[in-house]
């Protein structure tokens, strides 16, 4: 999956947000305020096409002491929310 090119990550100076641009503004009229993990997921998906397992692997490597099942659930839940607003392409 990959971040939809009609969504833009913007640094407000107080954190990052995800906003729709172009055609997506007809379907999604809000903003998504990103915490640091959400922003990192969006940046990963913006740079390259990645599977859920590849995104999780990235977090397993940078958070080796964290529970892998909790990481996978958090990443999966966040990506599901992105799918609902069409922010990721499969």
PDB file of N, CA and C in Angstrom, residues 3-90:
ATOM      1  N   UNK A   3       0.672   5.833   0.381  1.00  0.00           N
ATOM      2  CA  UNK A   3      -0.137   7.011   0.683  1.00  0.00           C
ATOM      3  C   UNK A   3      -0.714   7.560  -0.615  1.00  0.00           C
ATOM      4  N   UNK A   4      -1.993   7.845  -0.611  1.00  0.00           N
ATOM      5  CA  UNK A   4      -2.667   8.426  -1.771  1.00  0.00           C
ATOM      6  C   UNK A   4      -2.017   9.779  -2.078  1.00  0.00           C
ATOM      7  N   UNK A   5      -1.635   9.979  -3.342  1.00  0.00           N
ATOM      8  CA  UNK A   5      -0.968  11.239  -3.731  1.00  0.00           C
ATOM      9  C   UNK A   5      -1.873  12.456  -3.567  1.00  0.00           C
ATOM     10  N   UNK A   6      -3.157  12.245  -3.346  1.00  0.00           N
ATOM     11  CA  UNK A   6      -4.091  13.347  -3.108  1.00  0.00           C
ATOM     12  C   UNK A   6      -4.251  13.669  -1.627  1.00  0.00           C
ATOM     13  N   UNK A   7      -3.312  13.177  -0.821  1.00  0.00           N
ATOM     14  CA  UNK A   7      -3.234  13.544   0.587  1.00  0.00           C
ATOM     15  C   UNK A   7      -1.844  14.087   0.848  1.00  0.00           C
ATOM     16  N   UNK A   8      -1.781  15.134   1.624  1.00  0.00           N
ATOM     17  CA  UNK A   8      -0.536  15.840   1.885  1.00  0.00           C
ATOM     18  C   UNK A   8      -0.258  15.851   3.381  1.00  0.00           C
ATOM     19  N   UNK A   9       0.985  15.553   3.745  1.00  0.00           N
ATOM     20  CA  UNK A   9       1.416  15.663   5.136  1.00  0.00           C
ATOM     21  C   UNK A   9       1.968  17.075   5.307  1.00  0.00           C
ATOM     22  N   UNK A  10       1.455  17.778   6.298  1.00  0.00           N
ATOM     23  CA  UNK A  10       1.870  19.170   6.507  1.00  0.00           C
ATOM     24  C   UNK A  10       2.328  19.354   7.948  1.00  0.00           C
ATOM     25  N   UNK A  11       3.488  19.974   8.119  1.00  0.00           N
ATOM     26  CA  UNK A  11       4.006  20.285   9.446  1.00  0.00           C
ATOM     27  C   UNK A  11       3.513  21.678   9.824  1.00  0.00           C
ATOM     28  N   UNK A  12       2.696  21.753  10.868  1.00  0.00           N
ATOM     29  CA  UNK A  12       2.110  23.026  11.287  1.00  0.00           C
ATOM     30  C   UNK A  12       3.025  23.816  12.211  1.00  0.00           C
ATOM     31  N   UNK A  13       4.122  23.204  12.622  1.00  0.00           N
ATOM     32  CA  UNK A  13       4.980  23.819  13.629  1.00  0.00           C
ATOM     33  C   UNK A  13       4.633  23.302  15.018  1.00  0.00           C
ATOM     34  N   UNK A  14       3.416  22.804  15.168  1.00  0.00           N
ATOM     35  CA  UNK A  14       2.965  22.200  16.428  1.00  0.00           C
ATOM     36  C   UNK A  14       2.634  20.726  16.237  1.00  0.00           C
ATOM     37  N   UNK A  15       3.117  20.139  15.171  1.00  0.00           N
ATOM     38  CA  UNK A  15       2.819  18.763  14.853  1.00  0.00           C
ATOM     39  C   UNK A  15       2.455  18.641  13.392  1.00  0.00           C
ATOM     40  N   UNK A  16       2.184  17.422  12.981  1.00  0.00           N
ATOM     41  CA  UNK A  16       1.876  17.190  11.579  1.00  0.00           C
ATOM     42  C   UNK A  16       0.409  16.815  11.409  1.00  0.00           C
ATOM     43  N   UNK A  17      -0.125  17.189  10.251  1.00  0.00           N
ATOM     44  CA  UNK A  17      -1.508  16.868   9.893  1.00  0.00           C
ATOM     45  C   UNK A  17      -1.523  16.248   8.506  1.00  0.00           C
ATOM     46  N   UNK A  18      -2.587  15.542   8.224  1.00  0.00           N
ATOM     47  CA  UNK A  18      -2.807  14.956   6.912  1.00  0.00           C
ATOM     48  C   UNK A  18      -4.040  15.622   6.333  1.00  0.00           C
ATOM     49  N   UNK A  19      -3.898  16.195   5.146  1.00  0.00           N
ATOM     50  CA  UNK A  19      -5.025  16.884   4.518  1.00  0.00           C
ATOM     51  C   UNK A  19      -5.226  16.386   3.091  1.00  0.00           C
ATOM     52  N   UNK A  20      -6.471  16.415   2.658  1.00  0.00           N
ATOM     53  CA  UNK A  20      -6.800  16.028   1.287  1.00  0.00           C
ATOM     54  C   UNK A  20      -6.566  17.217   0.363  1.00  0.00           C
ATOM     55  N   UNK A  21      -6.115  16.904  -0.845  1.00  0.00           N
ATOM     56  CA  UNK A  21      -5.945  17.917  -1.885  1.00  0.00           C
ATOM     57  C   UNK A  21      -6.546  17.364  -3.175  1.00  0.00           C
ATOM     58  N   UNK A  22      -6.743  18.208  -4.137  1.00  0.00           N
ATOM     59  CA  UNK A  22      -7.243  17.772  -5.431  1.00  0.00           C
ATOM     60  C   UNK A  22      -8.616  17.126  -5.345  1.00  0.00           C
ATOM     61  N   UNK A  23      -8.798  16.057  -6.084  1.00  0.00           N
ATOM     62  CA  UNK A  23     -10.087  15.367  -6.173  1.00  0.00           C
ATOM     63  C   UNK A  23     -10.573  14.836  -4.825  1.00  0.00           C
ATOM     64  N   UNK A  24      -9.651  14.501  -3.933  1.00  0.00           N
ATOM     65  CA  UNK A  24     -10.053  13.927  -2.642  1.00  0.00           C
ATOM     66  C   UNK A  24     -10.818  14.930  -1.777  1.00  0.00           C
ATOM     67  N   UNK A  25     -10.675  16.217  -2.058  1.00  0.00           N
ATOM     68  CA  UNK A  25     -11.400  17.213  -1.256  1.00  0.00           C
ATOM     69  C   UNK A  25     -12.907  17.117  -1.471  1.00  0.00           C
ATOM     70  N   UNK A  26     -13.317  16.470  -2.554  1.00  0.00           N
ATOM     71  CA  UNK A  26     -14.749  16.280  -2.798  1.00  0.00           C
ATOM     72  C   UNK A  26     -15.325  15.212  -1.865  1.00  0.00           C
ATOM     73  N   UNK A  27     -14.464  14.314  -1.391  1.00  0.00           N
ATOM     74  CA  UNK A  27     -14.906  13.206  -0.555  1.00  0.00           C
ATOM     75  C   UNK A  27     -14.557  13.392   0.918  1.00  0.00           C
ATOM     76  N   UNK A  28     -13.408  14.008   1.200  1.00  0.00           N
ATOM     77  CA  UNK A  28     -12.939  14.158   2.579  1.00  0.00           C
ATOM     78  C   UNK A  28     -12.741  15.635   2.878  1.00  0.00           C
ATOM     79  N   UNK A  29     -13.464  16.132   3.862  1.00  0.00           N
ATOM     80  CA  UNK A  29     -13.474  17.568   4.157  1.00  0.00           C
ATOM     81  C   UNK A  29     -12.809  17.929   5.478  1.00  0.00           C
ATOM     82  N   UNK A  30     -11.991  17.061   6.011  1.00  0.00           N
ATOM     83  CA  UNK A  30     -11.402  17.320   7.322  1.00  0.00           C
ATOM     84  C   UNK A  30      -9.891  17.286   7.276  1.00  0.00           C
ATOM     85  N   UNK A  31      -9.324  17.230   8.461  1.00  0.00           N
ATOM     86  CA  UNK A  31      -7.887  17.048   8.611  1.00  0.00           C
ATOM     87  C   UNK A  31      -7.682  15.904   9.599  1.00  0.00           C
ATOM     88  N   UNK A  32      -6.549  15.269   9.510  1.00  0.00           N
ATOM     89  CA  UNK A  32      -6.179  14.224  10.453  1.00  0.00           C
ATOM     90  C   UNK A  32      -4.962  14.739  11.201  1.00  0.00           C
ATOM     91  N   UNK A  33      -5.113  14.948  12.501  1.00  0.00           N
ATOM     92  CA  UNK A  33      -3.976  15.355  13.326  1.00  0.00           C
ATOM     93  C   UNK A  33      -3.175  14.105  13.648  1.00  0.00           C
ATOM     94  N   UNK A  34      -1.895  14.124  13.319  1.00  0.00           N
ATOM     95  CA  UNK A  34      -1.048  12.955  13.454  1.00  0.00           C
ATOM     96  C   UNK A  34      -0.175  13.027  14.698  1.00  0.00           C
ATOM     97  N   UNK A  35      -0.156  11.943  15.479  1.00  0.00           N
ATOM     98  CA  UNK A  35       0.853  11.858  16.529  1.00  0.00           C
ATOM     99  C   UNK A  35       2.151  11.409  15.861  1.00  0.00           C
ATOM    100  N   UNK A  36       3.215  11.256  16.618  1.00  0.00           N
ATOM    101  CA  UNK A  36       4.508  10.941  16.000  1.00  0.00           C
ATOM    102  C   UNK A  36       4.492   9.589  15.284  1.00  0.00           C
ATOM    103  N   UNK A  37       3.781   8.621  15.833  1.00  0.00           N
ATOM    104  CA  UNK A  37       3.709   7.307  15.189  1.00  0.00           C
ATOM    105  C   UNK A  37       2.904   7.384  13.893  1.00  0.00           C
ATOM    106  N   UNK A  38       1.758   8.054  13.939  1.00  0.00           N
ATOM    107  CA  UNK A  38       0.945   8.215  12.738  1.00  0.00           C
ATOM    108  C   UNK A  38       1.693   8.962  11.650  1.00  0.00           C
ATOM    109  N   UNK A  39       2.433   9.996  12.047  1.00  0.00           N
ATOM    110  CA  UNK A  39       3.220  10.750  11.074  1.00  0.00           C
ATOM    111  C   UNK A  39       4.294   9.866  10.448  1.00  0.00           C
ATOM    112  N   UNK A  40       4.943   9.038  11.276  1.00  0.00           N
ATOM    113  CA  UNK A  40       5.985   8.164  10.740  1.00  0.00           C
ATOM    114  C   UNK A  40       5.397   7.150   9.766  1.00  0.00           C
ATOM    115  N   UNK A  41       4.240   6.588  10.084  1.00  0.00           N
ATOM    116  CA  UNK A  41       3.575   5.650   9.176  1.00  0.00           C
ATOM    117  C   UNK A  41       3.261   6.352   7.852  1.00  0.00           C
ATOM    118  N   UNK A  42       2.704   7.547   7.926  1.00  0.00           N
ATOM    119  CA  UNK A  42       2.373   8.286   6.700  1.00  0.00           C
ATOM    120  C   UNK A  42       3.617   8.598   5.875  1.00  0.00           C
ATOM    121  N   UNK A  43       4.696   8.986   6.529  1.00  0.00           N
ATOM    122  CA  UNK A  43       5.930   9.268   5.800  1.00  0.00           C
ATOM    123  C   UNK A  43       6.487   7.998   5.138  1.00  0.00           C
ATOM    124  N   UNK A  44       6.410   6.859   5.838  1.00  0.00           N
ATOM    125  CA  UNK A  44       6.863   5.601   5.245  1.00  0.00           C
ATOM    126  C   UNK A  44       6.059   5.279   3.990  1.00  0.00           C
ATOM    127  N   UNK A  45       4.734   5.427   4.090  1.00  0.00           N
ATOM    128  CA  UNK A  45       3.854   5.100   2.962  1.00  0.00           C
ATOM    129  C   UNK A  45       3.936   6.140   1.854  1.00  0.00           C
ATOM    130  N   UNK A  46       4.396   7.327   2.189  1.00  0.00           N
ATOM    131  CA  UNK A  46       4.590   8.364   1.177  1.00  0.00           C
ATOM    132  C   UNK A  46       5.828   8.044   0.331  1.00  0.00           C
ATOM    133  N   UNK A  47       6.850   7.478   0.966  1.00  0.00           N
ATOM    134  CA  UNK A  47       8.120   7.214   0.286  1.00  0.00           C
ATOM    135  C   UNK A  47       8.102   5.958  -0.572  1.00  0.00           C
ATOM    136  N   UNK A  48       7.389   4.926  -0.107  1.00  0.00           N
ATOM    137  CA  UNK A  48       7.411   3.677  -0.866  1.00  0.00           C
ATOM    138  C   UNK A  48       6.171   2.840  -0.602  1.00  0.00           C
ATOM    139  N   UNK A  49       5.956   1.908  -1.496  1.00  0.00           N
ATOM    140  CA  UNK A  49       4.857   0.966  -1.383  1.00  0.00           C
ATOM    141  C   UNK A  49       5.264  -0.084  -0.355  1.00  0.00           C
ATOM    142  N   UNK A  50       4.491  -0.222   0.722  1.00  0.00           N
ATOM    143  CA  UNK A  50       4.843  -1.150   1.799  1.00  0.00           C
ATOM    144  C   UNK A  50       3.624  -1.963   2.221  1.00  0.00           C
ATOM    145  N   UNK A  51       3.881  -3.178   2.648  1.00  0.00           N
ATOM    146  CA  UNK A  51       2.817  -4.011   3.212  1.00  0.00           C
ATOM    147  C   UNK A  51       2.678  -3.683   4.703  1.00  0.00           C
ATOM    148  N   UNK A  52       1.598  -4.157   5.298  1.00  0.00           N
ATOM    149  CA  UNK A  52       1.410  -3.997   6.745  1.00  0.00           C
ATOM    150  C   UNK A  52       2.587  -4.607   7.488  1.00  0.00           C
ATOM    151  N   UNK A  53       3.018  -5.789   7.083  1.00  0.00           N
ATOM    152  CA  UNK A  53       4.140  -6.451   7.757  1.00  0.00           C
ATOM    153  C   UNK A  53       5.431  -5.636   7.654  1.00  0.00           C
ATOM    154  N   UNK A  54       5.655  -4.990   6.519  1.00  0.00           N
ATOM    155  CA  UNK A  54       6.866  -4.171   6.357  1.00  0.00           C
ATOM    156  C   UNK A  54       6.818  -2.936   7.260  1.00  0.00           C
ATOM    157  N   UNK A  55       5.652  -2.318   7.377  1.00  0.00           N
ATOM    158  CA  UNK A  55       5.513  -1.166   8.278  1.00  0.00           C
ATOM    159  C   UNK A  55       5.745  -1.623   9.715  1.00  0.00           C
ATOM    160  N   UNK A  56       5.144  -2.737  10.086  1.00  0.00           N
ATOM    161  CA  UNK A  56       5.328  -3.262  11.447  1.00  0.00           C
ATOM    162  C   UNK A  56       6.792  -3.584  11.710  1.00  0.00           C
ATOM    163  N   UNK A  57       7.467  -4.190  10.738  1.00  0.00           N
ATOM    164  CA  UNK A  57       8.882  -4.540  10.894  1.00  0.00           C
ATOM    165  C   UNK A  57       9.711  -3.295  11.206  1.00  0.00           C
ATOM    166  N   UNK A  58       9.388  -2.194  10.547  1.00  0.00           N
ATOM    167  CA  UNK A  58      10.084  -0.930  10.812  1.00  0.00           C
ATOM    168  C   UNK A  58       9.960  -0.562  12.301  1.00  0.00           C
ATOM    169  N   UNK A  59       8.760  -0.679  12.840  1.00  0.00           N
ATOM    170  CA  UNK A  59       8.556  -0.327  14.245  1.00  0.00           C
ATOM    171  C   UNK A  59       9.137  -1.369  15.191  1.00  0.00           C
ATOM    172  N   UNK A  60       9.150  -2.644  14.790  1.00  0.00           N
ATOM    173  CA  UNK A  60       9.790  -3.670  15.620  1.00  0.00           C
ATOM    174  C   UNK A  60      11.271  -3.348  15.781  1.00  0.00           C
ATOM    175  N   UNK A  61      11.882  -2.870  14.711  1.00  0.00           N
ATOM    176  CA  UNK A  61      13.319  -2.568  14.736  1.00  0.00           C
ATOM    177  C   UNK A  61      13.644  -1.350  15.580  1.00  0.00           C
ATOM    178  N   UNK A  62      12.788  -0.319  15.544  1.00  0.00           N
ATOM    179  CA  UNK A  62      13.095   0.893  16.323  1.00  0.00           C
ATOM    180  C   UNK A  62      12.546   0.831  17.748  1.00  0.00           C
ATOM    181  N   UNK A  63      11.676  -0.141  18.012  1.00  0.00           N
ATOM    182  CA  UNK A  63      11.104  -0.332  19.359  1.00  0.00           C
ATOM    183  C   UNK A  63      11.232  -1.800  19.759  1.00  0.00           C
ATOM    184  N   UNK A  64      12.460  -2.324  19.846  1.00  0.00           N
ATOM    185  CA  UNK A  64      12.636  -3.769  20.054  1.00  0.00           C
ATOM    186  C   UNK A  64      12.079  -4.293  21.383  1.00  0.00           C
ATOM    187  N   UNK A  65      11.920  -3.425  22.359  1.00  0.00           N
ATOM    188  CA  UNK A  65      11.428  -3.868  23.666  1.00  0.00           C
ATOM    189  C   UNK A  65       9.907  -3.838  23.779  1.00  0.00           C
ATOM    190  N   UNK A  66       9.240  -3.266  22.787  1.00  0.00           N
ATOM    191  CA  UNK A  66       7.779  -3.174  22.822  1.00  0.00           C
ATOM    192  C   UNK A  66       7.147  -4.481  22.342  1.00  0.00           C
ATOM    193  N   UNK A  67       5.951  -4.751  22.818  1.00  0.00           N
ATOM    194  CA  UNK A  67       5.219  -5.957  22.460  1.00  0.00           C
ATOM    195  C   UNK A  67       4.843  -5.922  20.975  1.00  0.00           C
ATOM    196  N   UNK A  68       5.259  -6.927  20.241  1.00  0.00           N
ATOM    197  CA  UNK A  68       5.025  -6.954  18.787  1.00  0.00           C
ATOM    198  C   UNK A  68       3.544  -6.992  18.439  1.00  0.00           C
ATOM    199  N   UNK A  69       2.743  -7.698  19.214  1.00  0.00           N
ATOM    200  CA  UNK A  69       1.304  -7.761  18.943  1.00  0.00           C
ATOM    201  C   UNK A  69       0.648  -6.398  19.133  1.00  0.00           C
ATOM    202  N   UNK A  70       1.086  -5.666  20.141  1.00  0.00           N
ATOM    203  CA  UNK A  70       0.546  -4.308  20.377  1.00  0.00           C
ATOM    204  C   UNK A  70       0.940  -3.374  19.232  1.00  0.00           C
ATOM    205  N   UNK A  71       2.185  -3.495  18.781  1.00  0.00           N
ATOM    206  CA  UNK A  71       2.629  -2.673  17.655  1.00  0.00           C
ATOM    207  C   UNK A  71       1.776  -2.985  16.430  1.00  0.00           C
ATOM    208  N   UNK A  72       1.620  -4.271  16.120  1.00  0.00           N
ATOM    209  CA  UNK A  72       0.864  -4.659  14.928  1.00  0.00           C
ATOM    210  C   UNK A  72      -0.579  -4.179  15.009  1.00  0.00           C
ATOM    211  N   UNK A  73      -1.197  -4.290  16.184  1.00  0.00           N
ATOM    212  CA  UNK A  73      -2.573  -3.837  16.350  1.00  0.00           C
ATOM    213  C   UNK A  73      -2.678  -2.330  16.146  1.00  0.00           C
ATOM    214  N   UNK A  74      -1.764  -1.576  16.746  1.00  0.00           N
ATOM    215  CA  UNK A  74      -1.779  -0.121  16.598  1.00  0.00           C
ATOM    216  C   UNK A  74      -1.576   0.324  15.165  1.00  0.00           C
ATOM    217  N   UNK A  75      -0.603  -0.284  14.495  1.00  0.00           N
ATOM    218  CA  UNK A  75      -0.332   0.059  13.094  1.00  0.00           C
ATOM    219  C   UNK A  75      -1.528  -0.316  12.226  1.00  0.00           C
ATOM    220  N   UNK A  76      -2.053  -1.513  12.434  1.00  0.00           N
ATOM    221  CA  UNK A  76      -3.193  -1.984  11.646  1.00  0.00           C
ATOM    222  C   UNK A  76      -4.425  -1.102  11.848  1.00  0.00           C
ATOM    223  N   UNK A  77      -4.711  -0.743  13.090  1.00  0.00           N
ATOM    224  CA  UNK A  77      -5.863   0.120  13.381  1.00  0.00           C
ATOM    225  C   UNK A  77      -5.714   1.479  12.700  1.00  0.00           C
ATOM    226  N   UNK A  78      -4.511   2.049  12.762  1.00  0.00           N
ATOM    227  CA  UNK A  78      -4.285   3.358  12.136  1.00  0.00           C
ATOM    228  C   UNK A  78      -4.446   3.267  10.620  1.00  0.00           C
ATOM    229  N   UNK A  79      -3.870   2.228  10.015  1.00  0.00           N
ATOM    230  CA  UNK A  79      -3.989   2.071   8.570  1.00  0.00           C
ATOM    231  C   UNK A  79      -5.447   1.842   8.167  1.00  0.00           C
ATOM    232  N   UNK A  80      -6.204   1.124   8.981  1.00  0.00           N
ATOM    233  CA  UNK A  80      -7.638   0.950   8.704  1.00  0.00           C
ATOM    234  C   UNK A  80      -8.357   2.293   8.669  1.00  0.00           C
ATOM    235  N   UNK A  81      -7.989   3.198   9.568  1.00  0.00           N
ATOM    236  CA  UNK A  81      -8.594   4.533   9.572  1.00  0.00           C
ATOM    237  C   UNK A  81      -8.204   5.300   8.309  1.00  0.00           C
ATOM    238  N   UNK A  82      -6.955   5.155   7.874  1.00  0.00           N
ATOM    239  CA  UNK A  82      -6.525   5.810   6.636  1.00  0.00           C
ATOM    240  C   UNK A  82      -7.279   5.258   5.433  1.00  0.00           C
ATOM    241  N   UNK A  83      -7.535   3.956   5.433  1.00  0.00           N
ATOM    242  CA  UNK A  83      -8.284   3.337   4.331  1.00  0.00           C
ATOM    243  C   UNK A  83      -9.707   3.889   4.275  1.00  0.00           C
ATOM    244  N   UNK A  84     -10.304   4.118   5.423  1.00  0.00           N
ATOM    245  CA  UNK A  84     -11.703   4.617   5.463  1.00  0.00           C
ATOM    246  C   UNK A  84     -11.839   5.973   4.788  1.00  0.00           C
ATOM    247  N   UNK A  85     -10.782   6.776   4.828  1.00  0.00           N
ATOM    248  CA  UNK A  85     -10.841   8.100   4.198  1.00  0.00           C
ATOM    249  C   UNK A  85     -10.129   8.116   2.844  1.00  0.00           C
ATOM    250  N   UNK A  86      -9.748   6.933   2.361  1.00  0.00           N
ATOM    251  CA  UNK A  86      -9.091   6.770   1.070  1.00  0.00           C
ATOM    252  C   UNK A  86      -7.702   7.420   1.036  1.00  0.00           C
ATOM    253  N   UNK A  87      -7.046   7.483   2.186  1.00  0.00           N
ATOM    254  CA  UNK A  87      -5.715   8.100   2.248  1.00  0.00           C
ATOM    255  C   UNK A  87      -4.600   7.145   1.852  1.00  0.00           C
ATOM    256  N   UNK A  88      -4.915   5.858   1.761  1.00  0.00           N
ATOM    257  CA  UNK A  88      -3.936   4.891   1.280  1.00  0.00           C
ATOM    258  C   UNK A  88      -4.491   4.148   0.072  1.00  0.00           C
ATOM    259  N   UNK A  89      -3.587   3.822  -0.821  1.00  0.00           N
ATOM    260  CA  UNK A  89      -3.936   3.022  -1.995  1.00  0.00           C
ATOM    261  C   UNK A  89      -3.349   1.635  -1.808  1.00  0.00           C
ATOM    262  N   UNK A  90      -4.143   0.636  -2.093  1.00  0.00           N
ATOM    263  CA  UNK A  90      -3.678  -0.748  -1.954  1.00  0.00           C
ATOM    264  C   UNK A  90      -2.979  -1.212  -3.209  1.00  0.00           C
TER     265      UNK A  90
END
